[in-house]
Coordinates of C-alpha atoms in Angstrom, one line a residue:
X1 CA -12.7 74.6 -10.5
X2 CA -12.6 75.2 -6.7
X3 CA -10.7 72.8 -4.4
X4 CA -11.8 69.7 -2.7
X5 CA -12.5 70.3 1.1
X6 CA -9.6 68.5 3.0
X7 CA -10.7 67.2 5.9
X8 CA -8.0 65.7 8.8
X9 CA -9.4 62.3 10.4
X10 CA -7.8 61.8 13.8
X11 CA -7.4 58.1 14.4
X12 CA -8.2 57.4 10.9
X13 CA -6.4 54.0 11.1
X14 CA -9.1 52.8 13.4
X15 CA -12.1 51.0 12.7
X16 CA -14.5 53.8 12.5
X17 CA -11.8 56.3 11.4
X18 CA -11.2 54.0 8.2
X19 CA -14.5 53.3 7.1
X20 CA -15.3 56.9 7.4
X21 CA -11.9 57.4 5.2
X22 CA -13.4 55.5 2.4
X23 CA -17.0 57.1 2.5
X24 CA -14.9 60.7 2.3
X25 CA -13.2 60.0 -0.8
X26 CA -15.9 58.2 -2.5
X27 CA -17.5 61.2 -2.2
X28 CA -14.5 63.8 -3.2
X29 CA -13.0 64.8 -0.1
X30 CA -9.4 65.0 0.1
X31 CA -8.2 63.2 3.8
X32 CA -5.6 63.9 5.6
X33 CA -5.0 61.0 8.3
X34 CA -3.5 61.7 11.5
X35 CA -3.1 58.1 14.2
X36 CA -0.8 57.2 16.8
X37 CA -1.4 53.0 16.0
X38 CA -1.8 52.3 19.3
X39 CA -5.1 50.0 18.8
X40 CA -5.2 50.5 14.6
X41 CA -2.9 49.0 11.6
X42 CA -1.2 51.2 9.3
X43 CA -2.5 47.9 6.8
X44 CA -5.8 49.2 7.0
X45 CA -5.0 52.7 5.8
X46 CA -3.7 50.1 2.2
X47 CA -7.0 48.7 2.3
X48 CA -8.6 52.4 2.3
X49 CA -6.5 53.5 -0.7
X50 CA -7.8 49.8 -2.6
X51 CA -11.4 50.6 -1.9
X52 CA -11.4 54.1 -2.7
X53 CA -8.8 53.3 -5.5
X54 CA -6.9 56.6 -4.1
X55 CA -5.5 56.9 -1.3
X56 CA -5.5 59.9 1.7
X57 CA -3.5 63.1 0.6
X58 CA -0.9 62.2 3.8
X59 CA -0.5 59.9 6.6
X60 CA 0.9 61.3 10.1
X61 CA 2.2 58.9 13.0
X62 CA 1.4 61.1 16.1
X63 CA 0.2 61.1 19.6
X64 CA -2.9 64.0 19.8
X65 CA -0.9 64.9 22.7
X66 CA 2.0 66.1 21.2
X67 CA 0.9 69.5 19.8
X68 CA 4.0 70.5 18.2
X69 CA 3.7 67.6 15.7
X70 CA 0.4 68.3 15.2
X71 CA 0.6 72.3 14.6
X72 CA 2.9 70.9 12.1
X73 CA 0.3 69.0 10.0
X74 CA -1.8 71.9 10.4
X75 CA 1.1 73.8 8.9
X76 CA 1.8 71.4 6.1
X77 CA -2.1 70.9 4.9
X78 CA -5.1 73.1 4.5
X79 CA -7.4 71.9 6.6
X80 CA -10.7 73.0 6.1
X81 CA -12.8 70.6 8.7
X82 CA -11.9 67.9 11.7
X83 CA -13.3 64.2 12.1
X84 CA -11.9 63.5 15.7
X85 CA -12.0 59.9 16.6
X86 CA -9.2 59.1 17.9
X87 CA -9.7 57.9 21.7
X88 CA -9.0 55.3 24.0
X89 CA -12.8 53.2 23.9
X90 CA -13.0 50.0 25.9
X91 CA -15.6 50.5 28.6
X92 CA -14.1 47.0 30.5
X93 CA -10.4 48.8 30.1
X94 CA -11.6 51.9 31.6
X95 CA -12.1 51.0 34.9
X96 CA -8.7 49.8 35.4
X97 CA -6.9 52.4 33.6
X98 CA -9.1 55.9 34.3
X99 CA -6.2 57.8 34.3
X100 CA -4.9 56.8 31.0
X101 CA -8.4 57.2 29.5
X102 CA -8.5 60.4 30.8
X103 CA -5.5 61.6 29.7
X104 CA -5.8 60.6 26.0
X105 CA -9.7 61.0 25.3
X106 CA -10.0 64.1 27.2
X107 CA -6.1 65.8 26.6
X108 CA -6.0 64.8 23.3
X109 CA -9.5 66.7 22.6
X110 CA -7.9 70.4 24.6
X111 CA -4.9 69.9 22.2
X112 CA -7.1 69.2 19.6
X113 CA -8.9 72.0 19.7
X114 CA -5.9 74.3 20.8
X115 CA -4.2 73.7 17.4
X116 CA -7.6 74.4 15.4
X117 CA -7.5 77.4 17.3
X118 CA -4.1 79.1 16.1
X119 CA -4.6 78.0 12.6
X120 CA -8.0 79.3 12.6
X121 CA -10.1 76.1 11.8
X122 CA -13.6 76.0 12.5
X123 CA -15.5 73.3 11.8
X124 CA -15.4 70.0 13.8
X125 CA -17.2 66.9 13.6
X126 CA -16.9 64.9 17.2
X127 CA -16.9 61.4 17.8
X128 CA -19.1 60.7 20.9
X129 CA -20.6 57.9 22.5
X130 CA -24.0 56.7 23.4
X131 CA -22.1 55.4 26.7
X132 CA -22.6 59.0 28.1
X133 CA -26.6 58.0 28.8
X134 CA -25.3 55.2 31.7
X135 CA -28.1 53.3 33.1
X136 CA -30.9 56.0 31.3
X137 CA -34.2 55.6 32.9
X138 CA -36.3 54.9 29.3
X139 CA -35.4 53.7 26.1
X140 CA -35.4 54.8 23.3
X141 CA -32.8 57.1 24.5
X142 CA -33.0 61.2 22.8
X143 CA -30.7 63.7 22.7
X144 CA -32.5 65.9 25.4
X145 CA -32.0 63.2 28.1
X146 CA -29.9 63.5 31.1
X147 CA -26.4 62.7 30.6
X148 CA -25.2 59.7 33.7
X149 CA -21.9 58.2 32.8
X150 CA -21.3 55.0 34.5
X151 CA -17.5 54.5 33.7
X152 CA -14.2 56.5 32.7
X153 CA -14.7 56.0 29.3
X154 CA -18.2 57.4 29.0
X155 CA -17.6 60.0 31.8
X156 CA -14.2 61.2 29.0
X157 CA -16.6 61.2 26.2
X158 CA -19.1 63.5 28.5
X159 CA -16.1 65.9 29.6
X160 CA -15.2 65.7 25.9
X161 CA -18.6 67.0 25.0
X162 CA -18.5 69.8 28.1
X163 CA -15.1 71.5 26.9
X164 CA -16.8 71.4 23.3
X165 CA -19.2 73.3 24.6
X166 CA -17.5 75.8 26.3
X167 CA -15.0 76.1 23.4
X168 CA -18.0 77.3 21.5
X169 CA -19.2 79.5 23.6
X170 CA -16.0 81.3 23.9
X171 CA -15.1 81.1 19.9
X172 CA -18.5 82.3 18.5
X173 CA -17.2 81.4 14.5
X174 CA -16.9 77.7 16.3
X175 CA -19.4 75.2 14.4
X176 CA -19.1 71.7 16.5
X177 CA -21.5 68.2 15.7
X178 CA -21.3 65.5 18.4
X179 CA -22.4 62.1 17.5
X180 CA -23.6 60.2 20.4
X181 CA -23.5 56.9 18.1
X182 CA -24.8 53.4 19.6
X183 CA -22.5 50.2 18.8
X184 CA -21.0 50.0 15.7
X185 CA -20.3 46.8 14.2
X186 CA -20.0 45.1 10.8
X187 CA -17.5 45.6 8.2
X188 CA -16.6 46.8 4.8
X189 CA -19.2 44.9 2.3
X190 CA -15.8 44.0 0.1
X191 CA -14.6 42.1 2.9
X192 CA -11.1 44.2 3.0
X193 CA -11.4 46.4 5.4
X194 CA -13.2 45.8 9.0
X195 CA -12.5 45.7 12.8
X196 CA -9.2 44.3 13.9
X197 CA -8.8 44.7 17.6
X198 CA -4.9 44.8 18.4
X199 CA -4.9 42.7 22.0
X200 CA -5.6 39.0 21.5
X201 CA -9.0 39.0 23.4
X202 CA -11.2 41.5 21.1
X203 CA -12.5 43.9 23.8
X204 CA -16.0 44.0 21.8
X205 CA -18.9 41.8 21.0
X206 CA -18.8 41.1 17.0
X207 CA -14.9 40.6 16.5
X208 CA -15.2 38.2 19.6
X209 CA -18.2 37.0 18.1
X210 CA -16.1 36.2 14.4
X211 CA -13.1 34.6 16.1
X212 CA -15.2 32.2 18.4
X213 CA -16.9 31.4 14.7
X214 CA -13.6 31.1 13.0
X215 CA -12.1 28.4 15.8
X216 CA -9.7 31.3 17.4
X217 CA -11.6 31.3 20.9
X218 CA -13.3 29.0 22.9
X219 CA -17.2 30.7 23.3
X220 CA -18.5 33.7 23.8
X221 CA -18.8 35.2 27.7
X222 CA -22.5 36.7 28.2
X223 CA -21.9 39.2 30.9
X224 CA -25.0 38.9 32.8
X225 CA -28.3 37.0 32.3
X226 CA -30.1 38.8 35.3
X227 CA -30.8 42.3 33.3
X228 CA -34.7 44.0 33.2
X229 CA -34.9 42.5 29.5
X230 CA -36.8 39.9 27.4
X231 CA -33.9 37.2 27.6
X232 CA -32.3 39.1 30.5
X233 CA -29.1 39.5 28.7
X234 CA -28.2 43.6 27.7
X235 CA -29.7 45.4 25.0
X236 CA -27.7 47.4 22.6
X237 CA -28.7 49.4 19.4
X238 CA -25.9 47.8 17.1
X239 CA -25.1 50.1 14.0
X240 CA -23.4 49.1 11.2
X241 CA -20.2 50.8 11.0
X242 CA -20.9 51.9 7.3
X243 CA -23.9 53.7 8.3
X244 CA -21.8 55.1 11.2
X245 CA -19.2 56.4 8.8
X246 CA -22.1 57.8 6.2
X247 CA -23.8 59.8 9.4
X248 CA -20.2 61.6 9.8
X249 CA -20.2 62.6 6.1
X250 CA -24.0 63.5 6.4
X251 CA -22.6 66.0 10.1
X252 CA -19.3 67.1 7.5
X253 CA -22.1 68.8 5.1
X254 CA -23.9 70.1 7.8
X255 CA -21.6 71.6 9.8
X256 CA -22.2 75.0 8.2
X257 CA -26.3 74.7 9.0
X258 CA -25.4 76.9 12.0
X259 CA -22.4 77.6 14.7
X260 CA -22.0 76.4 18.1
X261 CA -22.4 73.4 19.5
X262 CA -24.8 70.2 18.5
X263 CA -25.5 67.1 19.5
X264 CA -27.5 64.0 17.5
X265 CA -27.8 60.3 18.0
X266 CA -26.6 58.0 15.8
X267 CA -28.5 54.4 15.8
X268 CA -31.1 52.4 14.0
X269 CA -33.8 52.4 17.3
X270 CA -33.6 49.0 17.6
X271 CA -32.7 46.5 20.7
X272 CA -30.7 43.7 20.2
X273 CA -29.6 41.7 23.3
X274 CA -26.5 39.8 23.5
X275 CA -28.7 36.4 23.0
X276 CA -30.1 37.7 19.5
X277 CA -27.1 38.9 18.6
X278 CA -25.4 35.2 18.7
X279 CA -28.5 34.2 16.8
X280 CA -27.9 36.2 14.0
X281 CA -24.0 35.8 13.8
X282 CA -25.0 32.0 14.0
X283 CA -26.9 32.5 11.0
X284 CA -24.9 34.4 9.1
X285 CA -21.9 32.2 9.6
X286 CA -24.0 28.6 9.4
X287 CA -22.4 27.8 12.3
X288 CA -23.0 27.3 16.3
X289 CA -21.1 29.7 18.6
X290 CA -20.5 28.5 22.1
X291 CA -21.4 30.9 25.1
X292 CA -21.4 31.1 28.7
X293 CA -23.5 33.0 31.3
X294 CA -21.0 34.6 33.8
X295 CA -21.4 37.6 35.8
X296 CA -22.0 41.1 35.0
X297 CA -19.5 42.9 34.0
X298 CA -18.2 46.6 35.9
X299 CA -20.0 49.7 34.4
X300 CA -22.8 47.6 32.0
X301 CA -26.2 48.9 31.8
X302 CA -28.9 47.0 30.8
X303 CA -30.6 48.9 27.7
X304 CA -29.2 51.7 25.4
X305 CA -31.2 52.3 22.3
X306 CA -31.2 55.2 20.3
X307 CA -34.3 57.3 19.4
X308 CA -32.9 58.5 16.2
X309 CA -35.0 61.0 15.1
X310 CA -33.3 64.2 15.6
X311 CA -31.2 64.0 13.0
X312 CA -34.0 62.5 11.1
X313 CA -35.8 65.2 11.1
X314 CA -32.6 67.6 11.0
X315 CA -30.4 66.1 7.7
X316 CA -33.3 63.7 6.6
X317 CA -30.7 60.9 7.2
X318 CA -31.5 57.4 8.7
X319 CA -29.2 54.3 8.6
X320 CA -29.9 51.7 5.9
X321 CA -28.6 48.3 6.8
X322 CA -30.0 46.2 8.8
X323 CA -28.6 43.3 12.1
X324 CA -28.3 40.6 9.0
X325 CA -26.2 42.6 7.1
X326 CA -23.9 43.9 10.0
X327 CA -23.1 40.3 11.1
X328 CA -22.9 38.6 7.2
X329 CA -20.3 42.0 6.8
X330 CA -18.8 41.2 9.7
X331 CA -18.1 37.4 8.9
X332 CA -16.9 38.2 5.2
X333 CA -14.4 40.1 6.6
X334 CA -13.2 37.6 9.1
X335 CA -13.3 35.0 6.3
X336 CA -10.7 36.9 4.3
X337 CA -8.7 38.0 7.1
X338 CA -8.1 35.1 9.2
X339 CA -5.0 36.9 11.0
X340 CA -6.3 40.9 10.3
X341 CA -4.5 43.4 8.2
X342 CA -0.6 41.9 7.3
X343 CA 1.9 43.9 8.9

């Protein structure tokens, strides 16, 4: 029998990282899970191993940026493929702390790719960001259009993607997939596993959304009412995170399609604004949430909406769940973990 692929999941504690844990070893893969904890739960990582009812071949606490300890898991595991998601992501956060974002998104990518270098690993699945579009002039948004970052968080993510790039151009036997995915939200359909944001203010909509349900905030704040949309509140192409970790399996078996360098979107092609979004969390938690309007917020744009039909066309892969399921998945979760993952 020949052995299982092992693939090494940077930030595989996190909320996308874990999800995309479970989907791997549902479908055979042997993980190994690399994460410094710095916005993730080692608890989540026990909720991997009781969905997938086995859990990751090895767990290493580790900083990216510290290349000798991770040479070492290189050294200690066959590694036959990278999923790299471990980043700093708050758009907000960004803007105050570029240098930080900088450091870890961008750094921890060049040491990243440094170690898969020396122990000769060639096949690496990236976790990008729609963000990198900015303000883009038409929605839907493909592949092909311009690239205008709008914050240090996207502008990381675009750097990320131009040292990819160039990495594969200099190491021809390098096979890279970047997924520029929209806003991934939703949780876990058993209800254990889901987003847990670390500071006490959830930096993104649906956790905010779930805790203002639950009692645990006041209302929501609607950063801006005064956008080019229906409602006039931003439009986002929300993608449940299931879906997002299915597409990364979906770019893990296609990574040997060709070498080089690739990029795909990741998204459903459909807008949401902020206002339809409360709707449907209202409805899926048969309960009214409180908002305010206040103003916009630094580096916002006021559409992003995938055109997903690149990697339609290319893996014959589309996302399956719809905004009712995202925000019902979402809730479930928050219902059975009132306080998160126990420490």
């Amino acid at each position: 029998m020949a052995p299982r692929t092992t693939v090494l999941v940077t930030g595989g504690a996190g909320f996308i990282g874990s999800h995309t844990c479970v989907e791997l070893l549902d479908h055979g893969y042997d993980v190994v899970v690399v994460d410094d904890y710095s916005n993730s739960s080692p608890g989540a990582l026990d909720r991997v191993a009781k969905i997938a009812a086995r859990p990751p071949v090895a767990v290493h606490e580790l900083d990216l940026l510290d290349r000798r300890a991770l040479s070492r898991v290189f050294d200690e595991h066959r590694i036959d493929a990278v999923i790299h998601f471990a980043a700093r992501k708050a758009v907000g956060e960004s803007v105050e702390l570029p240098v930080e974002y900088y450091d870890t998104n961008v750094g921890g990518t060049t040491a990243l790719l440094r170690v898969m270098r020396d122990h000769e690993v060639h096949r690496l699945v990236f976790s990008s960001s729609c963000s990198i579009y900015g303000a883009a002039a038409r929605v839907p948004i493909t592949e092909q259009d311009p690239a205008a970052p709008t914050n240090p968080y996207a502008a990381s993510k675009w750097l990320c993607e131009q040292v990819l790039a160039d990495t594969c151009r200099h190491l021809p036997e390098l096979s890279v997939l970047a997924l520029r995915y929209f806003n991934p939200v939703g949780a876990h359909p058993s209800g254990l596993l889901g987003e847990v944001p670390r500071t006490a203010v959830p930096n993104n909509v649906m956790p905010y959304l779930a805790r203002v349900a639950a009692g645990r905030l006041p209302g929501l704040s609607v950063f801006g009412d005064d956008y080019p949309t229906a409602d006039g509140t931003g439009v986002r192409d929300y993608i449940h995170v299931m879906d997002v970790a299915e597409g990364h399996r979906a770019a893990l078996e296609h990574l040997d399609d060709e070498s080089g360098m690739r990029v795909f979107n990741l998204g459903t092609g459909q807008g949401t604004s902020v206002l339809e979004l409360v709707a449907a969390f209202q409805r899926a938690c048969g309960r009214p949430i409180p908002y305010e309007i206040t103003g916009r917020r630094p580096g916002d744009v006021s559409a992003l909406v995938a055109d997903p039909g690149g990697v339609a066309r290319a893996w014959n892969w589309t996302t399956r769940r719809d905004l009712a399921a995202m925000c019902e998945d979402a809730w479930r979760f928050q219902e059975c973990n009132p306080s998160g993952y126990p420490d």
